[in-house]
Short mmCIF file of C-alpha atoms in Angstrom, two decimals:
data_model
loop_
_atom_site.label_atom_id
_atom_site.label_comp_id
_atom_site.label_asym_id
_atom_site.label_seq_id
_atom_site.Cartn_x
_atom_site.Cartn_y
_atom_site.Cartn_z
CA UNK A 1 124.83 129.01 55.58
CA UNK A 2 125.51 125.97 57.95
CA UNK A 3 123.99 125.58 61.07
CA UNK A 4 125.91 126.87 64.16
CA UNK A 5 126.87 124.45 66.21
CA UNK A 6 127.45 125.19 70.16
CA UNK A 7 130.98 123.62 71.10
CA UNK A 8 130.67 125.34 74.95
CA UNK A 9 128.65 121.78 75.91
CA UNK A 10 131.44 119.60 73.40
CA UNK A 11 134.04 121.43 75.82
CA UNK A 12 132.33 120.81 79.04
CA UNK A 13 132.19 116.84 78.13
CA UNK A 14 136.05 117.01 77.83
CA UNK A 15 136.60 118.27 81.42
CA UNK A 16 134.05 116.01 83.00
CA UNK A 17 136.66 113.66 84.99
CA UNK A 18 136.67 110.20 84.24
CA UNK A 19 136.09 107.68 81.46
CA UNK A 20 132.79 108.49 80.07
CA UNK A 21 129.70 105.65 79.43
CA UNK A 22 129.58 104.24 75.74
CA UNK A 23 125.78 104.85 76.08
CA UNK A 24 123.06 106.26 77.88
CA UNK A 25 122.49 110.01 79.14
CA UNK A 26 125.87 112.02 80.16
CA UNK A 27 124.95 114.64 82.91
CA UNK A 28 126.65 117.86 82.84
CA UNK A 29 126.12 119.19 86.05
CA UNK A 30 126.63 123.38 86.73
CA UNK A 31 125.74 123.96 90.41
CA UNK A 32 122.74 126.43 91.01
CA UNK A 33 123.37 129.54 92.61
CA UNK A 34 120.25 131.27 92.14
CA UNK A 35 116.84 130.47 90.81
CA UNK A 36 116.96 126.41 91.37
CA UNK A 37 114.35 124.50 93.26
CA UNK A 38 115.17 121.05 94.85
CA UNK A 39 113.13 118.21 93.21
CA UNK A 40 113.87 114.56 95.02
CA UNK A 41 114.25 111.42 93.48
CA UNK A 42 110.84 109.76 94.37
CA UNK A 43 108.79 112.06 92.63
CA UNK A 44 111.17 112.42 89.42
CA UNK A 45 111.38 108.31 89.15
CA UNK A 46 108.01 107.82 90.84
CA UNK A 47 106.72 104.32 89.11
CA UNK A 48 103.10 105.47 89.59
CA UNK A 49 102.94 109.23 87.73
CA UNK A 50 102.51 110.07 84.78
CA UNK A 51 105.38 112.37 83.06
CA UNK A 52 102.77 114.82 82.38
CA UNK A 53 101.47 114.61 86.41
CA UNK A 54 105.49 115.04 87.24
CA UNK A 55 106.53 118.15 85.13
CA UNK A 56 103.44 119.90 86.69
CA UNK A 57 104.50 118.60 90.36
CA UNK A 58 107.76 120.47 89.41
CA UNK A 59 106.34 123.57 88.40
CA UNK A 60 104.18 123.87 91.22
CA UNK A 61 107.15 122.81 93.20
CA UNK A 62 108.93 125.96 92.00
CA UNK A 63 106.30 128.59 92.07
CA UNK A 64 106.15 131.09 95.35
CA UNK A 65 103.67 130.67 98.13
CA UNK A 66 100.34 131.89 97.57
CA UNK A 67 100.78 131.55 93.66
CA UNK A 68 97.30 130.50 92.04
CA UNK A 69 97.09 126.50 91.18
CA UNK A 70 93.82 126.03 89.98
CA UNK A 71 93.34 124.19 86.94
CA UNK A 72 92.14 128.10 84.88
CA UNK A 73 95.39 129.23 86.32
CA UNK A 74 97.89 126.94 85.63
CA UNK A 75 96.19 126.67 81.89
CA UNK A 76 96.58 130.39 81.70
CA UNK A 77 100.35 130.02 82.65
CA UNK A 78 101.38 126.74 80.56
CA UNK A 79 100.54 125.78 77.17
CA UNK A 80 98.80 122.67 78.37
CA UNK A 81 95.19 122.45 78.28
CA UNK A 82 92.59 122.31 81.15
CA UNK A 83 91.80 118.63 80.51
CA UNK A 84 95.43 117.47 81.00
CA UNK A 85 96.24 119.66 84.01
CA UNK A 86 93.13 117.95 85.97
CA UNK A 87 94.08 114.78 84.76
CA UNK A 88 97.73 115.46 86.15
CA UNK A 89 95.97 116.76 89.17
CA UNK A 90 93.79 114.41 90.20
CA UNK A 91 96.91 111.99 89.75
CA UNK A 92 98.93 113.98 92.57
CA UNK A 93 96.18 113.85 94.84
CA UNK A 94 95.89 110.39 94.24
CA UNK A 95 99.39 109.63 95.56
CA UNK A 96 99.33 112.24 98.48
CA UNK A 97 101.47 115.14 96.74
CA UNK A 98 98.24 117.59 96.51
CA UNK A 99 95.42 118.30 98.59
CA UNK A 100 92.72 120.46 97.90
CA UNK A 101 90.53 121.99 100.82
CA UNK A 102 87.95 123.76 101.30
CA UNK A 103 88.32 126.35 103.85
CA UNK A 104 86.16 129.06 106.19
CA UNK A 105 88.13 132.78 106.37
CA UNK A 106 87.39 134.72 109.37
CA UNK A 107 85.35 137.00 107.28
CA UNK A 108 82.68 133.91 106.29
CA UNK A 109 84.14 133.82 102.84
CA UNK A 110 85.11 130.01 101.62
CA UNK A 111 88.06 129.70 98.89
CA UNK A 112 90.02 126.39 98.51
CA UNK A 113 93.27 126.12 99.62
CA UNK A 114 95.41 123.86 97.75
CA UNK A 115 98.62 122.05 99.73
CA UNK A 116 101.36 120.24 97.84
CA UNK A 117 103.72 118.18 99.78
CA UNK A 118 107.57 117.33 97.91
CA UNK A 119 107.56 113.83 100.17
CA UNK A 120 104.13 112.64 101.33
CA UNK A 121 105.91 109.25 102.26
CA UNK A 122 108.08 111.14 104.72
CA UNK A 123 104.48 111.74 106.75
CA UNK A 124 103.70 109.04 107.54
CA UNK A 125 107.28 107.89 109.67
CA UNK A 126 107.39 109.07 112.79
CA UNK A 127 109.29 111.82 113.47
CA UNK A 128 112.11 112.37 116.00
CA UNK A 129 112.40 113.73 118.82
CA UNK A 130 114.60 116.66 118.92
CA UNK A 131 118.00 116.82 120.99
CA UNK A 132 118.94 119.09 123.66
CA UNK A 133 121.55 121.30 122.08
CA UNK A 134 124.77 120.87 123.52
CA UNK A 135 127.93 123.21 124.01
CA UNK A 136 131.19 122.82 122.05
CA UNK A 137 134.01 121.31 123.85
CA UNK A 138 135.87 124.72 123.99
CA UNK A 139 133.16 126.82 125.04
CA UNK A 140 134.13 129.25 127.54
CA UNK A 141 131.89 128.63 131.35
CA UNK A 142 129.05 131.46 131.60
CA UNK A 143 129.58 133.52 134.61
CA UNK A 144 126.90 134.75 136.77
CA UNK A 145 125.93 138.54 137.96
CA UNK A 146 126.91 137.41 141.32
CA UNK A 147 130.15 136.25 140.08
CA UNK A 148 130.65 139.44 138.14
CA UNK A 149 129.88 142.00 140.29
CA UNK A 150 132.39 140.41 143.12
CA UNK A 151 135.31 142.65 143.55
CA UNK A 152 138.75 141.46 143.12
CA UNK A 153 140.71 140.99 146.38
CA UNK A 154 144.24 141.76 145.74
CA UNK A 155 146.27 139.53 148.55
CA UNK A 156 148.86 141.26 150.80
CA UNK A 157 152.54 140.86 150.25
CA UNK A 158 153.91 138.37 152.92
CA UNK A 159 156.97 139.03 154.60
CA UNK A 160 157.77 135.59 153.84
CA UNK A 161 160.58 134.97 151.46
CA UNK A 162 159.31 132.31 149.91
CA UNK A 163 155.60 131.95 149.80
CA UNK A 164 153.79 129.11 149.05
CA UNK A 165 151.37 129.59 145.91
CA UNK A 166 147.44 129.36 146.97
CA UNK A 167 145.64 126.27 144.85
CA UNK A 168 143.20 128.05 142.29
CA UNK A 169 140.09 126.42 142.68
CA UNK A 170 138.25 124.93 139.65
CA UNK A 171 136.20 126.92 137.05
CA UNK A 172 132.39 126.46 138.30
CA UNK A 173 131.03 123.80 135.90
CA UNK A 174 129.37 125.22 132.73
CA UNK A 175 125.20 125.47 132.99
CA UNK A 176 123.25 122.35 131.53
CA UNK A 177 120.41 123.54 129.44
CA UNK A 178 117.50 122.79 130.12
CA UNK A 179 115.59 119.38 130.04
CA UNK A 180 113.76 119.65 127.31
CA UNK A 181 110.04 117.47 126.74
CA UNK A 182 110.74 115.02 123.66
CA UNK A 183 108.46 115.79 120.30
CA UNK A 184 105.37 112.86 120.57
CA UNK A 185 105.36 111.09 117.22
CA UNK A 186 103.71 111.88 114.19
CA UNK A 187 100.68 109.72 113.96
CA UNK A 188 98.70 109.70 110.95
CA UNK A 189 94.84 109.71 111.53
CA UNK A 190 93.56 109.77 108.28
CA UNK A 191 94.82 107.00 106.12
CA UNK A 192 96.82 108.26 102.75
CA UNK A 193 95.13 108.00 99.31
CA UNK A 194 97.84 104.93 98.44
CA UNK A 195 96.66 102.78 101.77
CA UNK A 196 95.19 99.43 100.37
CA UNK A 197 91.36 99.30 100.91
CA UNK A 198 90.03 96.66 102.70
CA UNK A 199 88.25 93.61 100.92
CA UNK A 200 84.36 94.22 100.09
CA UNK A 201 82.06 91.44 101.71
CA UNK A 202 80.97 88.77 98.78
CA UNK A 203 77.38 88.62 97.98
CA UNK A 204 75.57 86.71 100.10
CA UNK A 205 73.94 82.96 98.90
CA UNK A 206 71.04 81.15 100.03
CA UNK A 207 71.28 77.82 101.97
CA UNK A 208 70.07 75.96 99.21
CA UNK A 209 69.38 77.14 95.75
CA UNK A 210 66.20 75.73 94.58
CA UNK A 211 64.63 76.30 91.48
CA UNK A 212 61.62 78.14 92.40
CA UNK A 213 64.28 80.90 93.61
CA UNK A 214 66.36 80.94 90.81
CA UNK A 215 63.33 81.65 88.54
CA UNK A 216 62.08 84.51 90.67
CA UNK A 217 65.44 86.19 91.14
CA UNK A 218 66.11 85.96 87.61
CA UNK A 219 62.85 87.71 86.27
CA UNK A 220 63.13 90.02 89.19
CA UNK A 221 66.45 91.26 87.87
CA UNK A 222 65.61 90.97 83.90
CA UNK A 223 62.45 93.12 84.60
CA UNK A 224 64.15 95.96 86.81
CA UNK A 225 64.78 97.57 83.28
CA UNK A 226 60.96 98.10 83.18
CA UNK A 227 60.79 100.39 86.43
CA UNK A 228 64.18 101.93 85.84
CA UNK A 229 65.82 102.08 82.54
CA UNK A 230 69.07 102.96 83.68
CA UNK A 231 69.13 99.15 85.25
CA UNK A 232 69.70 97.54 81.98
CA UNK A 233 71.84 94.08 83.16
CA UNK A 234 73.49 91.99 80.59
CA UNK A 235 72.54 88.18 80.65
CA UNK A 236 75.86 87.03 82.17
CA UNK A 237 75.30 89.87 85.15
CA UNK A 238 72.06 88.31 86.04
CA UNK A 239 73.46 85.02 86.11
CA UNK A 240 75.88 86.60 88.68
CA UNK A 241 73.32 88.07 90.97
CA UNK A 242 70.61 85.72 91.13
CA UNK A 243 72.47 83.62 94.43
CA UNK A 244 72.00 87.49 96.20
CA UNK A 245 68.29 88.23 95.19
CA UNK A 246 67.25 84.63 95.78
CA UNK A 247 69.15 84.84 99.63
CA UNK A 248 66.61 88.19 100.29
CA UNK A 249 63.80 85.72 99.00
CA UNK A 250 64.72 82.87 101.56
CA UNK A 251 64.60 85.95 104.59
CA UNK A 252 60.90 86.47 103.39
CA UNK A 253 61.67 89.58 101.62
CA UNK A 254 59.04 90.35 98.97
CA UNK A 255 60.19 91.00 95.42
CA UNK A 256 58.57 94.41 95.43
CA UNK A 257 60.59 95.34 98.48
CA UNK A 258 63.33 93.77 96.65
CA UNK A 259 62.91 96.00 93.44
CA UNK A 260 61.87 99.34 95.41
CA UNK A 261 65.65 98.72 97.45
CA UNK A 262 67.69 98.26 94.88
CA UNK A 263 66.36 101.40 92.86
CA UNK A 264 65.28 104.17 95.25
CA UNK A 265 67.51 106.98 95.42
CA UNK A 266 69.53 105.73 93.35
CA UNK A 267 72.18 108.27 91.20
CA UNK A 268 71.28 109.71 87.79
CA UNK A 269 73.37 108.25 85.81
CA UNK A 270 74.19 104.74 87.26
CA UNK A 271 77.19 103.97 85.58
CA UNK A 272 77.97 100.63 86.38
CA UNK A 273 74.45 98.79 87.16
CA UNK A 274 76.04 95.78 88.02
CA UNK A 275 78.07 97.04 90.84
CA UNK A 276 76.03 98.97 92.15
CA UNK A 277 73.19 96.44 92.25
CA UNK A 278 75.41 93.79 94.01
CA UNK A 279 76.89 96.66 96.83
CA UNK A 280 73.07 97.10 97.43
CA UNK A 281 72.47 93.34 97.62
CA UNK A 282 75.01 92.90 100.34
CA UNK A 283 75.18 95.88 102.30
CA UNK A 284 71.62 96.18 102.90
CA UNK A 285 70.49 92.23 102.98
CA UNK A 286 67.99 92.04 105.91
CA UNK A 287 68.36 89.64 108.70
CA UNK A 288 65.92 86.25 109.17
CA UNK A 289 62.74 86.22 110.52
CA UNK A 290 62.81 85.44 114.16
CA UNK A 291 60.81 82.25 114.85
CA UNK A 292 57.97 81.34 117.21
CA UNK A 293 59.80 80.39 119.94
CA UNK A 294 62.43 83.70 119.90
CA UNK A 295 59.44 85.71 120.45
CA UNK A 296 57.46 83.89 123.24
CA UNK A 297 58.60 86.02 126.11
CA UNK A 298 60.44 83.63 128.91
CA UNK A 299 57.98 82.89 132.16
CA UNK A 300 58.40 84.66 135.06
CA UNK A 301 60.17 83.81 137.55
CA UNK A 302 58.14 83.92 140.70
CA UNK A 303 59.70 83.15 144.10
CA UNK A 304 57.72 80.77 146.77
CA UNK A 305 55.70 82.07 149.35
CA UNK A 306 55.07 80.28 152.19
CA UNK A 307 51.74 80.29 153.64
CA UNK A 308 50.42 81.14 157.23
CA UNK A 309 49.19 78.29 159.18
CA UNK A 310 47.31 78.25 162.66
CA UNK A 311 48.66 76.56 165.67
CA UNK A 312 46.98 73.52 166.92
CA UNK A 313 47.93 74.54 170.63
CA UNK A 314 47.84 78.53 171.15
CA UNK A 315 45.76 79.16 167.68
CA UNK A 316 48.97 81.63 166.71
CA UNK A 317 49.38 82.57 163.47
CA UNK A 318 52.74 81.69 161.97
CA UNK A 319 54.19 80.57 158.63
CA UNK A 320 54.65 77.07 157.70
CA UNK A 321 54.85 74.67 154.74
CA UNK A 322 52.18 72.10 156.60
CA UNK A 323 49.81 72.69 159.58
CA UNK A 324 51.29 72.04 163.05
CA UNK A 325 52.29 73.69 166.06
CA UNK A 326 54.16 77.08 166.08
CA UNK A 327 57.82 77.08 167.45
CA UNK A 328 57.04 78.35 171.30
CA UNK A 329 53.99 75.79 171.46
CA UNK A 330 57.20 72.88 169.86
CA UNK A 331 59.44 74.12 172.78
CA UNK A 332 57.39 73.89 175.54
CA UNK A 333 56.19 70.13 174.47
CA UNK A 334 59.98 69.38 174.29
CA UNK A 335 60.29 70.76 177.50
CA UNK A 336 57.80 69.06 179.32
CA UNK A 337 59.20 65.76 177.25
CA UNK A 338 62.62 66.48 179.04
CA UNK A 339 61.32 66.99 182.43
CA UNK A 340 58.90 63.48 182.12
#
């Protein structure tokens, strides 16, 4: 028997309006009535997912709130297997679409609760402020109870022939709503997973190389294989760290503080020696000695005193840089000066 061939899609390219591309896809697009979930362009097209980390954002996208999205669950659900859903994960929390939290109940229990965002780019612009809503040109002027409940005064018929119509007076003016306190912006405190990191320091060198300090820093490195064997360098990553070792030498560090720093505490398994051998280098490189003179304390600072001295004249006491007379004993010589 030949295969059946559906014509309902050949039929639907004929009433698509329009000349049609030579090549590339052709969409056919039936608008959703039911069933549909919204997926934006970013995270269809985005540059930095995986398709596998995509079709998963979708079907998370589309599941009901308070669904299950651990890795057993989703394994359970899809076909995929539990290594390529946390791969495909971990790459949506990577780029801000999932977050995974662990959270406190009221009851003391703690269960992770898992958030997944459809725009984490929209986050992080600040939002606006909403607008007062306003009334519709033809909207009709609200009347008050006071208004309401006034009775209508029919006027009496004039004996005039001709009476002259009374001006109505204008509708009362429709009631502004009310002022209302404008949204403060979204601020982002914690950076996103995307924000560029900042720069690490480089390692730090010694003034001057010499080498006596190249030949300790490089046996100090080649033997840290003997205390820990998980510190295995290669020859060329030795090479590389010798300038920070022999820097800790030139601050008087001694090369069993050197060797007990760079390998206590340290995580079982290192994976990368070499990194983590250089962070330690720089991040914990001690400062220089002080020198003699930075720790002499600075003298004193005594103010002069000055000393008690006895009158020649009235053998007063009174203060004075030199012997003499005291000031009454000065005045009274003056005075008798004057009167001569």
């Amino acid at each position: 028997m030949d295969t059946p061939q559906n014509t309902a899609l050949t039929r639907a390219l004929t009433e698509l309006p329009g000349p049609l591309p030579a090549r590339g896809v052709i969409h056919v697009v039936i608008r959703h009535t039911d069933r549909f979930t919204v997926v934006g362009n970013d995270l269809a097209q985005h540059p930095g997912l995986s398709t596998t980390a995509v079709g998963f954002a979708v079907r998370i996208q589309s599941l009901p709130q308070g669904t299950e999205v651990g890795i057993k669950a989703l394994a359970a659900r899809f076909p995929e297997g539990e290594k390529l859903i946390a791969a495909a994960l971990r790459e949506l929390e990577a780029h801000g679409y999932l977050q995974r939290a662990r959270t406190r109940l009221p009851n003391g229990r703690i269960v992770t609760r898992t958030v997944f965002c459809n725009q984490p780019t929209a986050l992080l612009r600040p939002r606006a402020a909403a607008a007062p809503p306003q009334l519709p040109p033809t909207a009709r002027p609200i009347t008050t109870h006071a208004q309401a409940s006034e009775p209508t005064v029919k006027p009496e018929a004039s004996p005039e022939p001709d009476p002259q119509p009374e001006p109505t007076p204008d509708p009362p003016a429709p009631l502004a709503a009310p002022p209302q306190a404008a949204a403060p912006p979204f601020v982002r405190l914690v950076p996103p997973p995307t924000a560029p990191k900042p720069p690490r320091p480089p390692l730090p060198r010694p003034r001057e190389l010499t080498p006596e300090l190249e030949r300790i820093s490089t046996a100090l490195l080649s033997d840290l294989r003997h205390h820990a064997p998980q510190f295995t360098l290669s020859e060329e990553h030795v090479r590389e760290l010798v300038p920070g070792v022999a820097a800790w030498l030139e601050r008087d560090a001694h090369p069993d503080t050197i060797r007990h720093t760079l390998t206590i505490n340290a995580p079982e398994p290192v994976n990368y020696p070499y990194q983590f051998v250089k962070h330690r280098l720089t991040v914990l490189l001690p400062p220089p000695l002080p020198g003699a003179h930075d720790l002499t304390p600075p003298p004193a600072r005594r103010n002069p005193v000055t000393p008690f001295q006895t009158c020649d004249g009235c053998e007063r006491a009174f203060r004075a840089p030199t012997p003499g007379h005291c000031r009454d004993c000065r005045t009274e010589d003056e005075q008798q000066a004057a009167a001569a």
